[in-house]
PDB file of C-alpha atoms in Angstrom:
ATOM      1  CA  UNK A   1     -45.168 -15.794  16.637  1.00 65.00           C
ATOM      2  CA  UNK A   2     -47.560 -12.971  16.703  1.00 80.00           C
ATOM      3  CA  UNK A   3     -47.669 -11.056  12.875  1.00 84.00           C
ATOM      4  CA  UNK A   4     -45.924  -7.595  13.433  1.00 90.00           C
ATOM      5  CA  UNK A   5     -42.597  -9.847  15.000  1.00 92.00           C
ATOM      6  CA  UNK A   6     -42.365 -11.685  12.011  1.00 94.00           C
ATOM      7  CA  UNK A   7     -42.321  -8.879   9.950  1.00 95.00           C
ATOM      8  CA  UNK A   8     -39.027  -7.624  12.207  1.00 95.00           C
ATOM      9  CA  UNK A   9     -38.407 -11.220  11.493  1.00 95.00           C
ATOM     10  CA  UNK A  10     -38.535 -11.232   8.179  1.00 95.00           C
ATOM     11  CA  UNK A  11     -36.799  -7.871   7.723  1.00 94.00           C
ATOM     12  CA  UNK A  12     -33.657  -9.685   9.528  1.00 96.00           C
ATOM     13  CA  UNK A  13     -34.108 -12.855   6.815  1.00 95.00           C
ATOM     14  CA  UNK A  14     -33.730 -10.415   3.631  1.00 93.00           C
ATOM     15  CA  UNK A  15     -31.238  -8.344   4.718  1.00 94.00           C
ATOM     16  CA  UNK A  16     -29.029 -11.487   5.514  1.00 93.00           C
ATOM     17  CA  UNK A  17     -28.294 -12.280   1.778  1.00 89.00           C
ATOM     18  CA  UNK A  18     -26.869  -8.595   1.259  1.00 87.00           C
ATOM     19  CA  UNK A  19     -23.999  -8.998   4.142  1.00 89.00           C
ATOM     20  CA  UNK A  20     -21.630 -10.712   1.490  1.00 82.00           C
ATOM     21  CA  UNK A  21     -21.426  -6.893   0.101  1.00 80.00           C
ATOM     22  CA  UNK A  22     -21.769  -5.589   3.605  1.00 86.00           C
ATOM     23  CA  UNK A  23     -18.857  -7.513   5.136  1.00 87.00           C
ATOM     24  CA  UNK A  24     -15.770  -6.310   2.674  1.00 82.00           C
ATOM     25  CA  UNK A  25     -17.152  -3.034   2.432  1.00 83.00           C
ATOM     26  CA  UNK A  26     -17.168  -2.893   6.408  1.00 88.00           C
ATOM     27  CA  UNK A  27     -13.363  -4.908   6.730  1.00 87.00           C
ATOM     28  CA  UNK A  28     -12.169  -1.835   3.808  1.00 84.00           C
ATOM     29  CA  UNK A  29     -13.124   0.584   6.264  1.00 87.00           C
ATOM     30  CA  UNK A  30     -11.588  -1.165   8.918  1.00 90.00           C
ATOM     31  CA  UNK A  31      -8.098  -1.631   7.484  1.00 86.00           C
ATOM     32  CA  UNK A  32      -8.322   1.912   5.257  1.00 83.00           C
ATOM     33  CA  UNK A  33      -8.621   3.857   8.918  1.00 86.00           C
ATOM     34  CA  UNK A  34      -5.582   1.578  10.508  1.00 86.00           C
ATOM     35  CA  UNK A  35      -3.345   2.100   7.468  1.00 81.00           C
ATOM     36  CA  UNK A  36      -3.818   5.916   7.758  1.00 82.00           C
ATOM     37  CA  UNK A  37      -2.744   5.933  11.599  1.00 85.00           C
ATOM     38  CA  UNK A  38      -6.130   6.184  13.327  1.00 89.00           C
ATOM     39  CA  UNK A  39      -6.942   4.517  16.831  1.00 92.00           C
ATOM     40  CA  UNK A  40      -9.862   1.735  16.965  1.00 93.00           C
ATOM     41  CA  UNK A  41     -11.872   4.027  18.784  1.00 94.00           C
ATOM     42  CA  UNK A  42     -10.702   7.236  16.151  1.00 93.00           C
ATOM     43  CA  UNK A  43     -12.415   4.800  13.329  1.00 93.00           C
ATOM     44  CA  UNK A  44     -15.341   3.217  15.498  1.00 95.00           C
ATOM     45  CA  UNK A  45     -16.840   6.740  16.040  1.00 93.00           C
ATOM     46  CA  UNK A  46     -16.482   8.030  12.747  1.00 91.00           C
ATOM     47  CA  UNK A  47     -18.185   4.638  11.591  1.00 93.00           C
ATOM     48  CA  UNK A  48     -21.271   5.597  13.941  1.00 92.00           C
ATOM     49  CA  UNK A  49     -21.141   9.434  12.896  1.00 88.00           C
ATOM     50  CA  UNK A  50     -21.561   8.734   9.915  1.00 86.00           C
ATOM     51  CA  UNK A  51     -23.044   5.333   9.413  1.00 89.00           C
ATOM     52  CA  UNK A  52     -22.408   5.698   5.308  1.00 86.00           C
ATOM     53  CA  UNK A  53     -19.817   3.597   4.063  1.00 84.00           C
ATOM     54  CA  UNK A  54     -19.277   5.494   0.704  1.00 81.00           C
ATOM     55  CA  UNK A  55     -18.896   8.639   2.323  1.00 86.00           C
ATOM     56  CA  UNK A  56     -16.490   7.429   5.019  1.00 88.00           C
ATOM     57  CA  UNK A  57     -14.602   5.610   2.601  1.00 83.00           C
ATOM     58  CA  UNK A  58     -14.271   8.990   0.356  1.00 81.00           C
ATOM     59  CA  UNK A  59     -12.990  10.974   3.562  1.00 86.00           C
ATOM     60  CA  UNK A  60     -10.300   8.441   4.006  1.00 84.00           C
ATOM     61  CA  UNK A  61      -9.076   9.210   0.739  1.00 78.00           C
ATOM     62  CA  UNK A  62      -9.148  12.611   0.815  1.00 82.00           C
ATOM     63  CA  UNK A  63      -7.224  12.696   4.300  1.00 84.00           C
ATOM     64  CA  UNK A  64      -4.792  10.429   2.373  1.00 79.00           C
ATOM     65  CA  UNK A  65      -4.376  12.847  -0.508  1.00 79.00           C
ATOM     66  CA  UNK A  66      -4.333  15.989   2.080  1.00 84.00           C
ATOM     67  CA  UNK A  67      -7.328  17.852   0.208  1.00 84.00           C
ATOM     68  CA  UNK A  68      -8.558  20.955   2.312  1.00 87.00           C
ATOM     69  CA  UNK A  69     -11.302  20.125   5.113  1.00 88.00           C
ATOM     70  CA  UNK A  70     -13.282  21.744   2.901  1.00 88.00           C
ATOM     71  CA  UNK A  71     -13.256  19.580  -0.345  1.00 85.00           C
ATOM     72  CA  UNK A  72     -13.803  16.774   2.479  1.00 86.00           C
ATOM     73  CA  UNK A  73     -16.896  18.566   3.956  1.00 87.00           C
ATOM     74  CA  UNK A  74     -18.296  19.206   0.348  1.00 86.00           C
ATOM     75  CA  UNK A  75     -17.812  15.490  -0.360  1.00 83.00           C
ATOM     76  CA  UNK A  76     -19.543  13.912   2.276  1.00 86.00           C
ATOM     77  CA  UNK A  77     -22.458  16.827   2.527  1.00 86.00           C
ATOM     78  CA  UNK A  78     -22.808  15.604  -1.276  1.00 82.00           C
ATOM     79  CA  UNK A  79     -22.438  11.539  -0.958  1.00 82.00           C
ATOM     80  CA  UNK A  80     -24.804  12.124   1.931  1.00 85.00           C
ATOM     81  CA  UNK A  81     -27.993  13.740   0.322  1.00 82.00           C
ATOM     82  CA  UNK A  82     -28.921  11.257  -1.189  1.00 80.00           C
ATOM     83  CA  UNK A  83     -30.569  10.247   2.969  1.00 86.00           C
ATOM     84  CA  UNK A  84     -32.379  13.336   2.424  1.00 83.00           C
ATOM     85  CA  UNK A  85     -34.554  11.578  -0.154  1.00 79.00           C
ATOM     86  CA  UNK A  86     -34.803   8.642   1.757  1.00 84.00           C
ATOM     87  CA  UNK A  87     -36.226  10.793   4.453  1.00 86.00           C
ATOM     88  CA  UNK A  88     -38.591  11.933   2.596  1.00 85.00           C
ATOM     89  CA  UNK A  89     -39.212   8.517   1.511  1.00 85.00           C
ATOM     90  CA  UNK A  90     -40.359   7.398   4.798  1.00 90.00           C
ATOM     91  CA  UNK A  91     -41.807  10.943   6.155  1.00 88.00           C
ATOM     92  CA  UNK A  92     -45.135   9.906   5.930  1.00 89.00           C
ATOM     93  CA  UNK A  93     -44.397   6.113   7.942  1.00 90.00           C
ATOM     94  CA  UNK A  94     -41.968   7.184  10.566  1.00 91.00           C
ATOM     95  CA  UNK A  95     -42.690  11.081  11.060  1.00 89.00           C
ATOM     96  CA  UNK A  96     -45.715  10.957  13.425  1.00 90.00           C
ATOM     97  CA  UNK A  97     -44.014   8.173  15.438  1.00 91.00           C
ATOM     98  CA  UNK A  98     -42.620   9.738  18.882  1.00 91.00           C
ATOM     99  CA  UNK A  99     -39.061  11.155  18.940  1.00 91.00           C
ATOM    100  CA  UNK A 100     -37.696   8.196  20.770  1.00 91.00           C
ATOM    101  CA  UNK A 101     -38.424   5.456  17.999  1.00 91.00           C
ATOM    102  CA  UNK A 102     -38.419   8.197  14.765  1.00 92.00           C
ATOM    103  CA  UNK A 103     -34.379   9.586  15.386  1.00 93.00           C
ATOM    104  CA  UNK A 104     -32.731   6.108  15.563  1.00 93.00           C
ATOM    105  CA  UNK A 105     -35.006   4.729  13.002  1.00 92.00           C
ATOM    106  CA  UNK A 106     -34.289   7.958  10.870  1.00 91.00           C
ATOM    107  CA  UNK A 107     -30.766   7.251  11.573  1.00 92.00           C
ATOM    108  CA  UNK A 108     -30.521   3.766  10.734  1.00 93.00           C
ATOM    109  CA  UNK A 109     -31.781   4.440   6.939  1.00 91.00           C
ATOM    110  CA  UNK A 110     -29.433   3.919   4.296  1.00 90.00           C
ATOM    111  CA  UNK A 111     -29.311   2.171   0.900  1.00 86.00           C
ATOM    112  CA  UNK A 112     -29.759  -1.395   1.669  1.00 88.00           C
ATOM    113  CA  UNK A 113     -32.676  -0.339   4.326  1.00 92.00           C
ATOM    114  CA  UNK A 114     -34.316   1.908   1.918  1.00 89.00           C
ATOM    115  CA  UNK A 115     -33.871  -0.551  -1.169  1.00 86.00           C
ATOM    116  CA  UNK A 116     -35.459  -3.482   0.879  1.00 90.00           C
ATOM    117  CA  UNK A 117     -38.405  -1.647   2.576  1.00 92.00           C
ATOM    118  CA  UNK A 118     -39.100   0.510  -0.678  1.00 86.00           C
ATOM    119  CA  UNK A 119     -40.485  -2.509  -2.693  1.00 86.00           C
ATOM    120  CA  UNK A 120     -43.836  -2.615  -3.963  1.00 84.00           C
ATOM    121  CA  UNK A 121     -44.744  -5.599  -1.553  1.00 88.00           C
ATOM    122  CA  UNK A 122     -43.725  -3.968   1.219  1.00 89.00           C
ATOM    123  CA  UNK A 123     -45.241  -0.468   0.565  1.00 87.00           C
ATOM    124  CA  UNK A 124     -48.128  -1.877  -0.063  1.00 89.00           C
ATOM    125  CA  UNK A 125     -48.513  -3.542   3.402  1.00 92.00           C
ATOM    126  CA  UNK A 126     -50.138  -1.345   6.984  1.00 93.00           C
ATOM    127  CA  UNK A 127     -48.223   1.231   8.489  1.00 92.00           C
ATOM    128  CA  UNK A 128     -47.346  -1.159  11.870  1.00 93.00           C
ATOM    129  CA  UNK A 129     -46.192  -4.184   9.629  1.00 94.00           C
ATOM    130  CA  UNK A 130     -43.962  -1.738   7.555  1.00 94.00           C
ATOM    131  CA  UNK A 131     -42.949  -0.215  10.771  1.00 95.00           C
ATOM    132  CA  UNK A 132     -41.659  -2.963  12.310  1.00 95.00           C
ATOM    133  CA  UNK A 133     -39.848  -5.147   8.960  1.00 96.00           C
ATOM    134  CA  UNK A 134     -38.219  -1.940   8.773  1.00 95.00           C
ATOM    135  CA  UNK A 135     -36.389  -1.843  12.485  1.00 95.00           C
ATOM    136  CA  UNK A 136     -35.896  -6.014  11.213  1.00 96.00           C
ATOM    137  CA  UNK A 137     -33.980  -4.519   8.279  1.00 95.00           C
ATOM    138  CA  UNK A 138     -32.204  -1.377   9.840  1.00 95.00           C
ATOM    139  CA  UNK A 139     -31.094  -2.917  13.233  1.00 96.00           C
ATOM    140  CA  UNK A 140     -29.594  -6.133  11.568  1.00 96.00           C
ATOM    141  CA  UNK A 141     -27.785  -3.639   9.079  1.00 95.00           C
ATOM    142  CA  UNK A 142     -26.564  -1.581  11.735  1.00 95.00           C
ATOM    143  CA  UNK A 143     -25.185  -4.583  13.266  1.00 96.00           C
ATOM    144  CA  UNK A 144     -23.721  -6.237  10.558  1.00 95.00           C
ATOM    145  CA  UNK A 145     -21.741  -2.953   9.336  1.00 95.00           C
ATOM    146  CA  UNK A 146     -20.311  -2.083  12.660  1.00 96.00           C
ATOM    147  CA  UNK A 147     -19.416  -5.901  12.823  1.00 96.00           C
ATOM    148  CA  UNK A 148     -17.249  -5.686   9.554  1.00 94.00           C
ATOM    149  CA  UNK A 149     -15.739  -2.416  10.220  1.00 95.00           C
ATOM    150  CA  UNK A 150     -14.409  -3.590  13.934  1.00 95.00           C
ATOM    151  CA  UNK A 151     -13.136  -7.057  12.338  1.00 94.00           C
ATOM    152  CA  UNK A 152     -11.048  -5.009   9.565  1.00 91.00           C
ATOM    153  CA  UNK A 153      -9.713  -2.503  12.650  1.00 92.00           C
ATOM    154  CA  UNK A 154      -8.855  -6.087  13.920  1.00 91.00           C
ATOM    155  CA  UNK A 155      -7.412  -7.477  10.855  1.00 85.00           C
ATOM    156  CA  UNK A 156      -5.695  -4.250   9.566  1.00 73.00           C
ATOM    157  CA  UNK A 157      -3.056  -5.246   7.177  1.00 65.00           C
ATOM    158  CA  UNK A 158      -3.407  -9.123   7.397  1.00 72.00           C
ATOM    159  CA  UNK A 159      -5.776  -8.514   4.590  1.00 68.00           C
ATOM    160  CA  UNK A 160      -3.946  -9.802   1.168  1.00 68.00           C
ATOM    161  CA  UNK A 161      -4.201  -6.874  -1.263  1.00 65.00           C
ATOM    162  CA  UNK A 162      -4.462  -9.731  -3.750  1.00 66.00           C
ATOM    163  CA  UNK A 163      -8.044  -9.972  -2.849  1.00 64.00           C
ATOM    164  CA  UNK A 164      -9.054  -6.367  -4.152  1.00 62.00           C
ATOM    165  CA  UNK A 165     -11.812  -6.053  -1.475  1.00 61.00           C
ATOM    166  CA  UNK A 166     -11.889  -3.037  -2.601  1.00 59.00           C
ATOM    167  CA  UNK A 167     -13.399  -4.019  -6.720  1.00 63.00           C
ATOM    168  CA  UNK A 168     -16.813  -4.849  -4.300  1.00 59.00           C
ATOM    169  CA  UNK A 169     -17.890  -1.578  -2.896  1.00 58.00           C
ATOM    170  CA  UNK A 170     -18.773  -0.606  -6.706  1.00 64.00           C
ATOM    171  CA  UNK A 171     -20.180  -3.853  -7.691  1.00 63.00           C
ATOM    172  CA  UNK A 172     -22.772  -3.345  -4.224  1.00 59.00           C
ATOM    173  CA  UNK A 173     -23.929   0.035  -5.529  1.00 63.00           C
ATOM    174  CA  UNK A 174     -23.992  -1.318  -9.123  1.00 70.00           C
ATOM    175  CA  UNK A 175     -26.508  -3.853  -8.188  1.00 63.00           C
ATOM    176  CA  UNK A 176     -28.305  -1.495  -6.299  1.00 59.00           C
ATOM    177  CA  UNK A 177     -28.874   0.660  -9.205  1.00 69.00           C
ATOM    178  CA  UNK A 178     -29.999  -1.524 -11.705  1.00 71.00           C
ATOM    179  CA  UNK A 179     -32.550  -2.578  -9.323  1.00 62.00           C
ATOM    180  CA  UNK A 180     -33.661   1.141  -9.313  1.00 65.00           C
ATOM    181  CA  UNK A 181     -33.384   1.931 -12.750  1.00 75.00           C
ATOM    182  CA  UNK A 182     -37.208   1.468 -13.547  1.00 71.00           C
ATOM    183  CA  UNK A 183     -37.764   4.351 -16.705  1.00 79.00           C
ATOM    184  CA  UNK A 184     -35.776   6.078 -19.394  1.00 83.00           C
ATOM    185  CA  UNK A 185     -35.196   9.181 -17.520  1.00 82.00           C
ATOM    186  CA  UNK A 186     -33.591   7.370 -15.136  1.00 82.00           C
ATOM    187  CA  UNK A 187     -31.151   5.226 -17.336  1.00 87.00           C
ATOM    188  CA  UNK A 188     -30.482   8.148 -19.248  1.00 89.00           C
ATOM    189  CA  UNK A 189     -29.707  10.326 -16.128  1.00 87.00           C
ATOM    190  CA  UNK A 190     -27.415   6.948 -14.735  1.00 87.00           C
ATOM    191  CA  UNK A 191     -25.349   6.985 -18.381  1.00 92.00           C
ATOM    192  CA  UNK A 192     -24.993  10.945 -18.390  1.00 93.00           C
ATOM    193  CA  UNK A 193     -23.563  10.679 -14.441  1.00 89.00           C
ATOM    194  CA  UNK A 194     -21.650   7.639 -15.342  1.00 90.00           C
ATOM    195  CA  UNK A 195     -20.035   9.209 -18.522  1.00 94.00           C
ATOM    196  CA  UNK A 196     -19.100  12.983 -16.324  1.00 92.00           C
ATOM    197  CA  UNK A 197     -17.541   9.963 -13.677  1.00 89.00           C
ATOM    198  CA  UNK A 198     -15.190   8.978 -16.577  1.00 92.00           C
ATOM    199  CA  UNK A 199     -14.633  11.942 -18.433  1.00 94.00           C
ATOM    200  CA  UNK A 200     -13.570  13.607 -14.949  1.00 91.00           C
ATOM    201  CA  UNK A 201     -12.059  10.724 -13.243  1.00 87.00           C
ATOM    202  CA  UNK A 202      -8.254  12.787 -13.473  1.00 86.00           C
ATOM    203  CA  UNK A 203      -9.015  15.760 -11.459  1.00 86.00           C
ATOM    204  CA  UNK A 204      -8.002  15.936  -8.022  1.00 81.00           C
ATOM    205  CA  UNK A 205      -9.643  15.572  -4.834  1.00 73.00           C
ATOM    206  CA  UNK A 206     -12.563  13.641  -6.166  1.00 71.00           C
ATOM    207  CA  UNK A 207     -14.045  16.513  -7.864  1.00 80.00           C
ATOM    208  CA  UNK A 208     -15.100  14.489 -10.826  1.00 84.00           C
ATOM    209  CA  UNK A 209     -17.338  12.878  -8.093  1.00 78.00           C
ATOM    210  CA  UNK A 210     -19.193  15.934  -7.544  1.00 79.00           C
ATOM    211  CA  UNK A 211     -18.999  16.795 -10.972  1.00 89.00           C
ATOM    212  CA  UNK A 212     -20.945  13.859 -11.705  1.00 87.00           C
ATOM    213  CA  UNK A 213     -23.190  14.496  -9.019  1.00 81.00           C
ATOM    214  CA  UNK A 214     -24.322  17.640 -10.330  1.00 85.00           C
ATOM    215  CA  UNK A 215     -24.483  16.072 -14.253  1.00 89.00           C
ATOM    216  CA  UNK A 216     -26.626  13.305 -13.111  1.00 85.00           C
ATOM    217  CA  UNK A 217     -28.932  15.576 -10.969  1.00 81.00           C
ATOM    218  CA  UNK A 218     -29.279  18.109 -13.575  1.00 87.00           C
ATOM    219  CA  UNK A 219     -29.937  15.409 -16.376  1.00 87.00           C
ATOM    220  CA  UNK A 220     -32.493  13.822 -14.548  1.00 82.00           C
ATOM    221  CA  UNK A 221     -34.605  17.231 -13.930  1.00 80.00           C
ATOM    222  CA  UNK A 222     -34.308  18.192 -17.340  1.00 85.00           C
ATOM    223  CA  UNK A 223     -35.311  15.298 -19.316  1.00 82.00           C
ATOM    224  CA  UNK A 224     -38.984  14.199 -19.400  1.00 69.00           C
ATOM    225  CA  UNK A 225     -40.089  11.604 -17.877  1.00 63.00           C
ATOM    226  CA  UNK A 226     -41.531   8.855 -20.203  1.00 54.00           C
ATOM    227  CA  UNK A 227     -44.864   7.734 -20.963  1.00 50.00           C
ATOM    228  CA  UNK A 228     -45.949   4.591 -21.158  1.00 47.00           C
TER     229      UNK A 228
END
């Protein structure tokens, strides 16, 4: 197997481990968008317009709690900007590549792409080999979340609520923040957002969401970053 295939290889290997969180997150979506009335094909194209579980998943409960399109719009603009980072992440790797391989690849980023191709190993190897475990890593997450989404459309309410899918969507971006928390600025800035997410939690159309948002964002700019 010649070297820059196993590294698409080997991008498909590590993401594997992380479609246990994947798959209830996806069969969630699934069964959320059949239980509020929408067609298979209503929920299939907002899954690939948006490709961003967390923010489809907040739109769902918005529509379910009629908010205003524009509390909706303001949630997912904010859930979302987080891919602006990642972006800018992978600018300097994926920006001079030609516009046919940089817009899906740019569109394929999300956390579990960005966690997994963001570690020190893998920054540290050539621009082709990073290139190509990172279409491993975003095409086999692509596939795997479109996968879970269409077998909860297919399941819809067969799914016992006794089973609180649900409890894992937190618990995957949990353990995806502990892996990122790497300084005291940015535990503090995780406790502050965590603590608005509580305090908050009552008000109505997830606006202690955004609320938190802005508390963790703020926090983070304005403490100092530590010194070792």
């Amino acid at each position: 197997m010649k070297p820059l295939t196993k590294q698409f290889w080997l991008g498909v290997k590590d993401l594997m481990p992380l479609v246990s969180g994947i798959l209830p997150f996806g069969l969630i979506a699934g069964a959320t968008g059949v239980s509020l009335g929408m067609t298979p094909e209503m929920i299939m194209g907002m899954t690939l317009l948006f490709f961003a579980g967390s923010a489809q998943l907040a739109s769902y409960s918005l529509i379910q709690d009629n908010a205003p399109f524009l509390i909706i719009l303001l949630t997912v603009i904010v859930i979302n900007l987080r891919f602006a980072i990642y972006s800018a992440s992978f600018s300097g790797l994926i920006g001079p590549l030609r516009k046919r391989y940089r817009f899906p690849l740019a569109y394929m980023l999300s956390d579990q792409v960005y966690g997994l191709c963001q570690r020190p190993e893998q920054v540290e190897k050539t621009a082709p080999e990073r290139l190509f475990y990172l279409s491993g890593v975003a095409s086999s997450m692509l596939l795997a979340w479109i996968g879970s989404v269409a077998l909860g459309i297919v399941l819809g309410s067969e799914i016992p609520p006794s089973w609180s899918l649900e409890f894992t969507i937190p618990l995957a971006f949990l353990t995806m923040l502990v892996g990122t928390i790497s300084n005291r600025r940015m535990l503090l800035a995780a406790i502050i957002s965590a603590s608005a997410a509580i305090i908050f939690y009552a008000l109505p159309y997830n606006l202690g969401f955004l609320i938190a948002v802005g508390c963790g964002v703020l926090s983070g700019y304005l403490i100092r970053p530590s010194h070792p």
